[in-house]
mmCIF file of C-alpha atoms and ligand atoms in Angstrom:
data_model
loop_
_atom_site.group_PDB
_atom_site.id
_atom_site.type_symbol
_atom_site.label_atom_id
_atom_site.label_comp_id
_atom_site.label_asym_id
_atom_site.label_seq_id
_atom_site.Cartn_x
_atom_site.Cartn_y
_atom_site.Cartn_z
ATOM 1 C CA UNK C 27 -29.679 -16.435 -10.127
ATOM 2 C CA UNK C 28 -31.304 -19.372 -11.960
ATOM 3 C CA UNK C 29 -33.602 -17.505 -14.307
ATOM 4 C CA UNK C 30 -33.742 -18.526 -18.000
ATOM 5 C CA UNK C 31 -31.365 -16.734 -20.302
ATOM 6 C CA UNK C 32 -33.036 -17.543 -23.661
ATOM 7 C CA UNK C 33 -30.186 -16.161 -25.686
ATOM 8 C CA UNK C 34 -30.698 -12.637 -24.336
ATOM 9 C CA UNK C 35 -27.843 -10.252 -23.603
ATOM 10 C CA UNK C 36 -26.619 -10.647 -20.024
ATOM 11 C CA UNK C 37 -24.303 -8.784 -17.653
ATOM 12 C CA UNK C 38 -23.542 -9.250 -13.956
ATOM 13 C CA UNK C 39 -22.289 -6.486 -11.658
ATOM 14 C CA UNK C 40 -21.296 -6.060 -8.030
ATOM 15 C CA UNK C 41 -21.791 -2.806 -6.143
ATOM 16 C CA UNK C 42 -20.945 -2.143 -2.532
ATOM 17 C CA UNK C 43 -23.136 -0.419 0.010
ATOM 18 C CA UNK C 44 -22.201 3.002 1.338
ATOM 19 C CA UNK C 45 -22.669 4.956 4.536
ATOM 20 C CA UNK C 46 -23.194 8.706 4.358
ATOM 21 C CA UNK C 47 -21.068 10.869 6.665
ATOM 22 C CA UNK C 48 -23.003 13.948 5.521
ATOM 23 C CA UNK C 49 -26.460 12.709 4.748
ATOM 24 C CA UNK C 50 -29.066 13.024 2.019
ATOM 25 C CA UNK C 51 -32.648 13.520 3.247
ATOM 26 C CA UNK C 52 -35.195 15.407 1.134
ATOM 27 C CA UNK C 53 -35.752 15.668 -2.615
ATOM 28 C CA UNK C 54 -35.451 18.662 -4.914
ATOM 29 C CA UNK C 55 -37.493 16.916 -7.634
ATOM 30 C CA UNK C 56 -39.326 13.695 -6.832
ATOM 31 C CA UNK C 57 -39.756 12.645 -10.485
ATOM 32 C CA UNK C 58 -36.061 12.975 -11.323
ATOM 33 C CA UNK C 59 -35.142 11.828 -7.811
ATOM 34 C CA UNK C 60 -32.712 14.704 -7.368
ATOM 35 C CA UNK C 61 -31.636 15.383 -3.774
ATOM 36 C CA UNK C 62 -32.359 18.642 -1.965
ATOM 37 C CA UNK C 63 -28.884 18.522 -0.375
ATOM 38 C CA UNK C 64 -25.509 17.127 -1.364
ATOM 39 C CA UNK C 65 -24.007 14.232 0.590
ATOM 40 C CA UNK C 66 -20.649 12.568 1.277
ATOM 41 C CA UNK C 67 -20.207 8.856 1.927
ATOM 42 C CA UNK C 68 -17.753 6.019 2.300
ATOM 43 C CA UNK C 69 -18.252 2.817 0.323
ATOM 44 C CA UNK C 70 -18.130 -0.405 2.366
ATOM 45 C CA UNK C 71 -16.173 -3.455 1.329
ATOM 46 C CA UNK C 72 -18.078 -5.951 3.502
ATOM 47 C CA UNK C 73 -21.621 -5.232 2.222
ATOM 48 C CA UNK C 74 -22.524 -5.708 -1.426
ATOM 49 C CA UNK C 75 -25.176 -6.649 -3.967
ATOM 50 C CA UNK C 76 -24.641 -8.859 -7.011
ATOM 51 C CA UNK C 77 -27.087 -8.281 -9.846
ATOM 52 C CA UNK C 78 -27.594 -10.079 -13.146
ATOM 53 C CA UNK C 79 -29.576 -8.388 -15.907
ATOM 54 C CA UNK C 80 -30.721 -10.228 -19.024
ATOM 55 C CA UNK C 81 -32.712 -8.566 -21.797
ATOM 56 C CA UNK C 82 -34.916 -11.357 -23.140
ATOM 57 C CA UNK C 83 -36.529 -11.173 -26.594
ATOM 58 C CA UNK C 84 -40.262 -11.875 -26.318
ATOM 59 C CA UNK C 85 -40.449 -11.498 -22.514
ATOM 60 C CA UNK C 86 -43.775 -9.814 -21.684
ATOM 61 C CA UNK C 87 -42.640 -7.624 -18.761
ATOM 62 C CA UNK C 88 -39.628 -6.912 -16.559
ATOM 63 C CA UNK C 89 -39.102 -9.338 -13.684
ATOM 64 C CA UNK C 90 -37.173 -8.780 -10.453
ATOM 65 C CA UNK C 91 -35.934 -11.601 -8.259
ATOM 66 C CA UNK C 92 -34.270 -10.931 -4.885
ATOM 67 C CA UNK C 93 -32.578 -13.990 -3.379
ATOM 68 C CA UNK C 94 -34.826 -16.189 -5.509
ATOM 69 C CA UNK C 95 -38.132 -14.477 -4.533
ATOM 70 C CA UNK C 96 -40.163 -12.289 -6.865
ATOM 71 C CA UNK C 97 -39.868 -8.604 -5.861
ATOM 72 C CA UNK C 98 -41.505 -5.269 -6.791
ATOM 73 C CA UNK C 99 -40.475 -4.042 -10.210
ATOM 74 C CA UNK C 100 -41.576 -0.367 -10.445
ATOM 75 C CA UNK C 101 -38.287 1.367 -9.628
ATOM 76 C CA UNK C 102 -36.294 -1.319 -11.449
ATOM 77 C CA UNK C 103 -38.362 -0.820 -14.612
ATOM 78 C CA UNK C 104 -37.852 2.933 -14.333
ATOM 79 C CA UNK C 105 -34.063 2.447 -14.461
ATOM 80 C CA UNK C 106 -34.394 -0.178 -17.223
ATOM 81 C CA UNK C 107 -36.579 2.238 -19.249
ATOM 82 C CA UNK C 108 -33.778 4.815 -19.126
ATOM 83 C CA UNK C 109 -31.288 2.161 -20.280
ATOM 84 C CA UNK C 110 -33.680 1.137 -23.082
ATOM 85 C CA UNK C 111 -33.919 4.818 -24.050
ATOM 86 C CA UNK C 112 -30.100 5.073 -24.356
ATOM 87 C CA UNK C 113 -30.083 1.787 -26.301
ATOM 88 C CA UNK C 114 -32.786 3.046 -28.690
ATOM 89 C CA UNK C 115 -30.660 6.104 -29.482
ATOM 90 C CA UNK C 116 -27.856 3.751 -30.596
ATOM 91 C CA UNK C 117 -30.115 1.259 -32.373
ATOM 92 C CA UNK C 118 -29.260 -1.559 -29.932
ATOM 93 C CA UNK C 119 -31.683 -4.505 -29.678
ATOM 94 C CA UNK C 120 -32.120 -4.235 -25.876
ATOM 95 C CA UNK C 121 -34.199 -1.113 -26.582
ATOM 96 C CA UNK C 122 -37.202 -3.285 -27.370
ATOM 97 C CA UNK C 123 -36.811 -6.042 -24.757
ATOM 98 C CA UNK C 124 -37.998 -6.595 -21.225
ATOM 99 C CA UNK C 125 -35.439 -7.867 -18.731
ATOM 100 C CA UNK C 126 -34.990 -10.384 -15.955
ATOM 101 C CA UNK C 127 -33.120 -8.882 -12.987
ATOM 102 C CA UNK C 128 -31.787 -11.214 -10.275
ATOM 103 C CA UNK C 129 -30.075 -9.860 -7.166
ATOM 104 C CA UNK C 130 -28.535 -11.167 -3.985
ATOM 105 C CA UNK C 131 -27.322 -9.139 -1.014
ATOM 106 C CA UNK C 132 -24.704 -10.514 1.340
ATOM 107 C CA UNK C 133 -26.449 -8.680 4.241
ATOM 108 C CA UNK C 134 -30.019 -8.208 5.588
ATOM 109 C CA UNK C 135 -32.267 -6.323 3.154
ATOM 110 C CA UNK C 136 -34.297 -3.257 4.104
ATOM 111 C CA UNK C 137 -32.957 -2.796 7.632
ATOM 112 C CA UNK C 138 -30.958 0.392 7.208
ATOM 113 C CA UNK C 139 -27.898 -1.209 5.681
ATOM 114 C CA UNK C 140 -28.373 0.635 2.392
ATOM 115 C CA UNK C 141 -29.471 -2.269 0.225
ATOM 116 C CA UNK C 142 -31.095 0.192 -2.173
ATOM 117 C CA UNK C 143 -27.730 1.965 -2.568
ATOM 118 C CA UNK C 144 -25.783 -1.134 -3.552
ATOM 119 C CA UNK C 145 -28.814 -2.612 -5.336
ATOM 120 C CA UNK C 146 -29.481 0.248 -7.742
ATOM 121 C CA UNK C 147 -25.771 0.866 -8.359
ATOM 122 C CA UNK C 148 -25.362 -2.810 -9.325
ATOM 123 C CA UNK C 149 -28.513 -2.583 -11.464
ATOM 124 C CA UNK C 150 -27.222 0.485 -13.332
ATOM 125 C CA UNK C 151 -23.889 -1.165 -14.150
ATOM 126 C CA UNK C 152 -25.394 -4.551 -15.075
ATOM 127 C CA UNK C 153 -28.277 -3.110 -17.129
ATOM 128 C CA UNK C 154 -26.008 -0.768 -19.093
ATOM 129 C CA UNK C 155 -23.625 -3.689 -19.692
ATOM 130 C CA UNK C 156 -26.355 -6.088 -20.786
ATOM 131 C CA UNK C 157 -27.713 -3.480 -23.207
ATOM 132 C CA UNK C 158 -24.267 -3.084 -24.753
ATOM 133 C CA UNK C 159 -23.817 0.520 -23.585
ATOM 134 C CA UNK C 160 -20.504 1.794 -22.340
ATOM 135 C CA UNK C 161 -21.482 4.699 -20.139
ATOM 136 C CA UNK C 162 -19.024 6.892 -18.212
ATOM 137 C CA UNK C 163 -19.184 6.646 -14.397
ATOM 138 C CA UNK C 164 -21.041 9.961 -14.178
ATOM 139 C CA UNK C 165 -23.858 8.643 -16.400
ATOM 140 C CA UNK C 166 -24.008 5.417 -14.397
ATOM 141 C CA UNK C 167 -24.274 7.518 -11.240
ATOM 142 C CA UNK C 168 -27.214 9.471 -12.700
ATOM 143 C CA UNK C 169 -28.844 6.213 -13.787
ATOM 144 C CA UNK C 170 -28.436 4.751 -10.288
ATOM 145 C CA UNK C 171 -29.837 7.964 -8.753
ATOM 146 C CA UNK C 172 -33.102 7.439 -10.630
ATOM 147 C CA UNK C 173 -33.472 4.189 -8.680
ATOM 148 C CA UNK C 174 -32.343 5.540 -5.302
ATOM 149 C CA UNK C 175 -30.506 8.753 -4.390
ATOM 150 C CA UNK C 176 -27.879 7.065 -2.224
ATOM 151 C CA UNK C 177 -27.129 4.585 -5.049
ATOM 152 C CA UNK C 178 -25.512 7.364 -7.088
ATOM 153 C CA UNK C 179 -22.614 7.263 -4.583
ATOM 154 C CA UNK C 180 -22.186 3.465 -4.680
ATOM 155 C CA UNK C 181 -20.939 3.677 -8.284
ATOM 156 C CA UNK C 182 -17.702 4.921 -6.673
ATOM 157 C CA UNK C 183 -15.293 3.440 -4.149
ATOM 158 C CA UNK C 184 -13.558 5.087 -1.195
ATOM 159 C CA UNK C 185 -15.005 8.525 -0.398
ATOM 160 C CA UNK C 186 -17.723 9.869 -2.719
ATOM 161 C CA UNK C 187 -19.632 13.121 -2.907
ATOM 162 C CA UNK C 188 -23.126 13.453 -4.371
ATOM 163 C CA UNK C 189 -23.944 16.875 -5.824
ATOM 164 C CA UNK C 190 -27.460 18.180 -5.314
ATOM 165 C CA UNK C 191 -27.201 20.057 -8.619
ATOM 166 C CA UNK C 192 -29.397 22.860 -9.884
ATOM 167 C CA UNK C 193 -30.220 21.838 -13.479
ATOM 168 C CA UNK C 194 -33.917 21.334 -14.265
ATOM 169 C CA UNK C 195 -33.190 18.023 -16.045
ATOM 170 C CA UNK C 196 -31.121 16.563 -13.175
ATOM 171 C CA UNK C 197 -27.987 16.338 -15.347
ATOM 172 C CA UNK C 198 -25.740 17.828 -12.630
ATOM 173 C CA UNK C 199 -27.078 15.668 -9.775
ATOM 174 C CA UNK C 200 -24.445 12.919 -9.773
ATOM 175 C CA UNK C 201 -21.754 11.594 -7.467
ATOM 176 C CA UNK C 202 -18.002 11.519 -7.972
ATOM 177 C CA UNK C 203 -15.042 10.100 -6.116
ATOM 178 C CA UNK C 204 -13.393 12.430 -3.592
ATOM 179 C CA UNK C 205 -10.605 10.100 -2.502
ATOM 180 C CA UNK C 206 -9.539 6.564 -3.335
ATOM 181 C CA UNK C 207 -9.878 4.061 -0.477
ATOM 182 C CA UNK C 208 -6.101 3.410 -0.577
ATOM 183 C CA UNK C 209 -5.455 7.066 0.176
ATOM 184 C CA UNK C 210 -7.153 6.962 3.592
ATOM 185 C CA UNK C 211 -8.004 3.430 4.686
ATOM 186 C CA UNK C 212 -10.554 3.971 7.448
ATOM 187 C CA UNK C 213 -12.615 1.168 8.972
ATOM 188 C CA UNK C 214 -16.355 0.958 9.678
ATOM 189 C CA UNK C 215 -17.731 -1.478 12.258
ATOM 190 C CA UNK C 216 -21.407 -2.228 11.602
ATOM 191 C CA UNK C 217 -23.435 -3.162 14.687
ATOM 192 C CA UNK C 218 -26.558 -5.075 13.623
ATOM 193 C CA UNK C 219 -29.330 -4.598 16.193
ATOM 194 C CA UNK C 220 -32.255 -5.941 14.154
ATOM 195 C CA UNK C 221 -32.691 -8.244 11.164
ATOM 196 C CA UNK C 222 -36.275 -7.344 10.171
ATOM 197 C CA UNK C 223 -37.510 -4.886 7.564
ATOM 198 C CA UNK C 224 -37.650 -1.261 8.713
ATOM 199 C CA UNK C 225 -41.100 0.314 9.114
ATOM 200 C CA UNK C 226 -40.965 3.487 7.001
ATOM 201 C CA UNK C 227 -38.831 3.557 3.893
ATOM 202 C CA UNK C 228 -36.555 6.520 3.209
ATOM 203 C CA UNK C 229 -38.529 7.859 0.248
ATOM 204 C CA UNK C 230 -41.732 8.176 2.270
ATOM 205 C CA UNK C 231 -39.914 9.343 5.400
ATOM 206 C CA UNK C 232 -38.037 12.160 3.691
ATOM 207 C CA UNK C 233 -41.183 13.419 1.968
ATOM 208 C CA UNK C 234 -42.955 13.512 5.336
ATOM 209 C CA UNK C 235 -40.042 15.420 6.915
ATOM 210 C CA UNK C 236 -40.157 17.981 4.118
ATOM 211 C CA UNK C 237 -43.918 18.382 4.535
ATOM 212 C CA UNK C 238 -44.127 18.519 8.325
ATOM 213 C CA UNK C 239 -40.890 19.169 10.246
ATOM 214 C CA UNK C 240 -40.202 22.742 11.368
ATOM 215 C CA UNK C 241 -36.500 21.745 11.276
ATOM 216 C CA UNK C 242 -36.505 21.017 7.521
ATOM 217 C CA UNK C 243 -35.536 24.571 6.437
ATOM 218 C CA UNK C 244 -32.617 24.528 8.915
ATOM 219 C CA UNK C 245 -31.566 21.121 7.556
ATOM 220 C CA UNK C 246 -31.372 22.601 4.044
ATOM 221 C CA UNK C 247 -29.671 25.827 5.184
ATOM 222 C CA UNK C 248 -26.895 24.082 7.106
ATOM 223 C CA UNK C 249 -26.057 21.366 4.552
ATOM 224 C CA UNK C 250 -23.421 23.273 2.589
ATOM 225 C CA UNK C 251 -21.453 24.125 5.750
ATOM 226 C CA UNK C 252 -21.303 20.439 6.681
ATOM 227 C CA UNK C 253 -20.250 19.471 3.151
ATOM 228 C CA UNK C 254 -17.480 22.117 3.121
ATOM 229 C CA UNK C 255 -16.190 20.996 6.499
ATOM 230 C CA UNK C 256 -16.312 17.304 5.579
ATOM 231 C CA UNK C 257 -14.417 17.918 2.332
ATOM 232 C CA UNK C 258 -11.748 19.766 4.357
ATOM 233 C CA UNK C 259 -11.542 16.967 6.965
ATOM 234 C CA UNK C 260 -11.053 14.401 4.173
ATOM 235 C CA UNK C 261 -8.509 16.581 2.373
ATOM 236 C CA UNK C 262 -6.513 17.026 5.623
ATOM 237 C CA UNK C 263 -7.006 13.370 6.721
ATOM 238 C CA UNK C 264 -8.300 14.813 10.013
ATOM 239 C CA UNK C 265 -10.061 11.819 11.573
ATOM 240 C CA UNK C 266 -11.335 13.569 14.724
ATOM 241 C CA UNK C 267 -12.916 16.300 12.623
ATOM 242 C CA UNK C 268 -14.449 13.769 10.211
ATOM 243 C CA UNK C 269 -15.810 11.714 13.088
ATOM 244 C CA UNK C 270 -17.248 14.578 15.130
ATOM 245 C CA UNK C 271 -18.889 16.054 12.061
ATOM 246 C CA UNK C 272 -20.339 12.662 11.060
ATOM 247 C CA UNK C 273 -21.961 12.260 14.482
ATOM 248 C CA UNK C 274 -23.233 15.831 14.439
ATOM 249 C CA UNK C 275 -24.758 15.471 10.962
ATOM 250 C CA UNK C 276 -26.289 12.116 11.895
ATOM 251 C CA UNK C 277 -27.896 13.500 15.051
ATOM 252 C CA UNK C 278 -29.126 16.533 13.121
ATOM 253 C CA UNK C 279 -30.811 14.164 10.633
ATOM 254 C CA UNK C 280 -32.420 12.200 13.473
ATOM 255 C CA UNK C 281 -33.618 15.454 15.081
ATOM 256 C CA UNK C 282 -35.320 16.176 11.755
ATOM 257 C CA UNK C 283 -36.789 12.667 11.702
ATOM 258 C CA UNK C 284 -38.009 12.944 15.313
ATOM 259 C CA UNK C 285 -39.765 16.238 14.577
ATOM 260 C CA UNK C 286 -41.545 14.789 11.534
ATOM 261 C CA UNK C 287 -45.276 14.126 12.024
ATOM 262 C CA UNK C 288 -45.860 11.294 12.626
ATOM 263 C CA UNK C 289 -42.395 10.934 14.173
ATOM 264 C CA UNK C 290 -39.795 8.793 12.429
ATOM 265 C CA UNK C 291 -38.123 6.874 15.258
ATOM 266 C CA UNK C 292 -35.674 4.511 13.610
ATOM 267 C CA UNK C 293 -33.707 3.674 16.782
ATOM 268 C CA UNK C 294 -34.299 0.760 19.116
ATOM 269 C CA UNK C 295 -32.870 0.333 22.618
ATOM 270 C CA UNK C 296 -29.698 -1.309 21.304
ATOM 271 C CA UNK C 297 -29.154 1.563 18.862
ATOM 272 C CA UNK C 298 -29.056 4.021 21.771
ATOM 273 C CA UNK C 299 -26.929 1.699 23.922
ATOM 274 C CA UNK C 300 -24.414 1.378 21.056
ATOM 275 C CA UNK C 301 -24.227 5.170 20.721
ATOM 276 C CA UNK C 302 -23.346 5.408 24.420
ATOM 277 C CA UNK C 303 -20.788 2.606 24.078
ATOM 278 C CA UNK C 304 -19.045 4.545 21.302
ATOM 279 C CA UNK C 305 -18.964 7.696 23.412
ATOM 280 C CA UNK C 306 -17.572 5.660 26.325
ATOM 281 C CA UNK C 307 -14.778 4.360 24.083
ATOM 282 C CA UNK C 308 -13.943 7.924 23.174
ATOM 283 C CA UNK C 309 -13.882 8.954 26.822
ATOM 284 C CA UNK C 310 -11.243 6.226 27.285
ATOM 285 C CA UNK C 311 -9.140 7.742 24.506
ATOM 286 C CA UNK C 312 -10.171 5.492 21.582
ATOM 287 C CA UNK C 313 -11.243 7.619 18.599
ATOM 288 C CA UNK C 314 -14.506 6.093 17.330
ATOM 289 C CA UNK C 315 -17.620 7.859 16.021
ATOM 290 C CA UNK C 316 -21.098 6.589 15.146
ATOM 291 C CA UNK C 317 -23.469 7.274 12.305
ATOM 292 C CA UNK C 318 -26.998 5.907 11.771
ATOM 293 C CA UNK C 319 -29.255 5.961 8.687
ATOM 294 C CA UNK C 320 -33.000 5.292 8.366
ATOM 295 C CA UNK C 321 -32.831 2.139 10.449
ATOM 296 C CA UNK C 322 -31.639 0.788 13.790
ATOM 297 C CA UNK C 323 -28.109 -0.280 12.798
ATOM 298 C CA UNK C 324 -25.115 1.654 14.113
ATOM 299 C CA UNK C 325 -22.073 2.171 11.921
ATOM 300 C CA UNK C 326 -18.908 3.102 13.786
ATOM 301 C CA UNK C 327 -16.032 4.885 12.093
ATOM 302 C CA UNK C 328 -12.579 4.097 13.432
ATOM 303 C CA UNK C 329 -8.947 3.663 12.465
ATOM 304 C CA UNK C 330 -7.982 0.178 11.205
ATOM 305 C CA UNK C 331 -5.804 -0.538 14.267
ATOM 306 C CA UNK C 332 -8.769 0.064 16.600
ATOM 307 C CA UNK C 333 -11.332 -2.038 14.690
ATOM 308 C CA UNK C 334 -10.997 -5.174 16.853
ATOM 309 C CA UNK C 335 -11.444 -3.171 20.094
ATOM 310 C CA UNK C 336 -14.485 -1.393 18.671
ATOM 311 C CA UNK C 337 -15.972 -4.691 17.477
ATOM 312 C CA UNK C 338 -15.468 -6.220 20.932
ATOM 313 C CA UNK C 339 -17.082 -3.256 22.690
ATOM 314 C CA UNK C 340 -20.098 -3.291 20.357
ATOM 315 C CA UNK C 341 -20.557 -7.053 20.622
ATOM 316 C CA UNK C 342 -20.987 -6.599 24.401
ATOM 317 C CA UNK C 343 -23.840 -4.101 23.986
ATOM 318 C CA UNK C 344 -27.170 -5.747 24.935
ATOM 319 C CA UNK C 345 -29.270 -6.190 21.791
ATOM 320 C CA UNK C 346 -26.367 -6.080 19.318
ATOM 321 C CA UNK C 347 -26.622 -9.341 17.331
ATOM 322 C CA UNK C 348 -23.403 -8.990 15.431
ATOM 323 C CA UNK C 349 -20.662 -6.434 14.831
ATOM 324 C CA UNK C 350 -19.123 -6.682 11.380
ATOM 325 C CA UNK C 351 -15.824 -5.022 10.442
ATOM 326 C CA UNK C 352 -15.573 -3.434 7.014
ATOM 327 C CA UNK C 353 -12.750 -1.759 5.175
ATOM 328 C CA UNK C 354 -13.624 0.856 2.589
ATOM 329 C CA UNK C 355 -14.868 -0.689 -0.630
ATOM 330 C CA UNK C 356 -14.178 -0.387 -4.360
ATOM 331 C CA UNK C 357 -16.249 1.153 -7.133
ATOM 332 C CA UNK C 358 -19.057 -0.894 -8.710
ATOM 333 C CA UNK C 359 -17.774 -3.320 -11.357
ATOM 334 C CA UNK C 360 -18.769 -6.011 -13.858
ATOM 335 C CA UNK C 361 -18.286 -9.535 -12.566
ATOM 336 C CA UNK C 362 -17.661 -11.450 -15.776
HETATM 337 C C1 DP6 N 426 -30.691 8.125 5.581
HETATM 338 O O1 DP6 N 426 -31.335 6.797 -1.138
HETATM 339 O O2 DP6 N 426 -32.823 5.289 0.253
HETATM 340 O O3 DP6 N 426 -29.562 6.636 4.108
HETATM 341 O O4 DP6 N 426 -33.658 8.270 -3.102
HETATM 342 O O5 DP6 N 426 -35.814 7.866 -1.935
HETATM 343 O O6 DP6 N 426 -34.385 5.927 -2.612
HETATM 344 P P1 DP6 N 426 -34.419 7.368 -2.169
HETATM 345 O O7 DP6 N 426 -33.735 7.427 -0.737
HETATM 346 P P2 DP6 N 426 -32.451 6.672 -0.183
HETATM 347 O O8 DP6 N 426 -32.167 7.564 1.115
HETATM 348 C C2 DP6 N 426 -31.020 7.423 1.884
HETATM 349 C C3 DP6 N 426 -31.173 8.157 3.159
HETATM 350 C C4 DP6 N 426 -30.080 7.936 4.185
HETATM 351 C C5 DP6 N 426 -28.973 8.964 4.058
HETATM 352 C C6 DP6 N 426 -27.992 8.755 2.931
HETATM 353 O O9 DP6 N 426 -27.697 7.614 2.532
HETATM 354 O O10 DP6 N 426 -27.440 9.775 2.469
#
């Protein structure tokens, strides 16, 4: 976060990562980055990205710095271009300026801990702020979606639902809050089984699933049922139903990944061992349920009073480096 400011307009934002309970995999429109299915997630307090955006007069091109190292700028510039477009409509100076974007994550990047979700949500809030725009949360969610589909949900805290939408321009593909985190304070224990970068990123993986898996049509057909049931479980604060459905939807996603050609195998041995450990806890009467994204980490949903026991059980699983407890997190916000 030491880049030159040069009198440009700056804003800093923090956005928290999220974990989908009903997952997004597959795009309706790749250019607009609209999802083929809706999704429901919880935002995580313990994992976040801080991003500073500065529009700099005279800067030749956008720059992206992640933890002090230069990073790829294509998706970032795409989001910045949309912000510049909004700014141009209002005659704001940021419309004509390139930007310096500096980010830090407080967790490993690119290993299935949703750094793109928190990253693009923080970028949307910081870029809009630096440009002098005051956009409603729905617009910020759409902006974040252009960077990464899951980021649309990280604009919100607690429980969020992303709508797949049907509009040709993507204007109804946004997330909104379903429930504030105070209204149902669940806990997620994150078991980290690997610190390295994952092999196939989500964007490529989901396009391959769409193109090759015979399960893809069934994935699309069954999504609305899962969304309806998850909304009902959240409305009724029915933890067993939420947990069972989360595991089911997660395993359905991984069945789709496994039947993609070439196969997307995101699990390692510790991932599988952690899944069995969670099922063993449940057999002993402790309600805990796993979910896994496009990476080897295992996220375990539980009630706050059981978090320490779940953490202890996961820490004993061979190959689990660390088990981190997280409460549900807040919406993305400006840090100044
Ligand atoms: C498995 O949001 O990373 O985590 O829109 O192509 O950037 P892009 O994909 P991304 O995909 C997330 C996939 C997932 C499930 C989820 O978060 O819903």
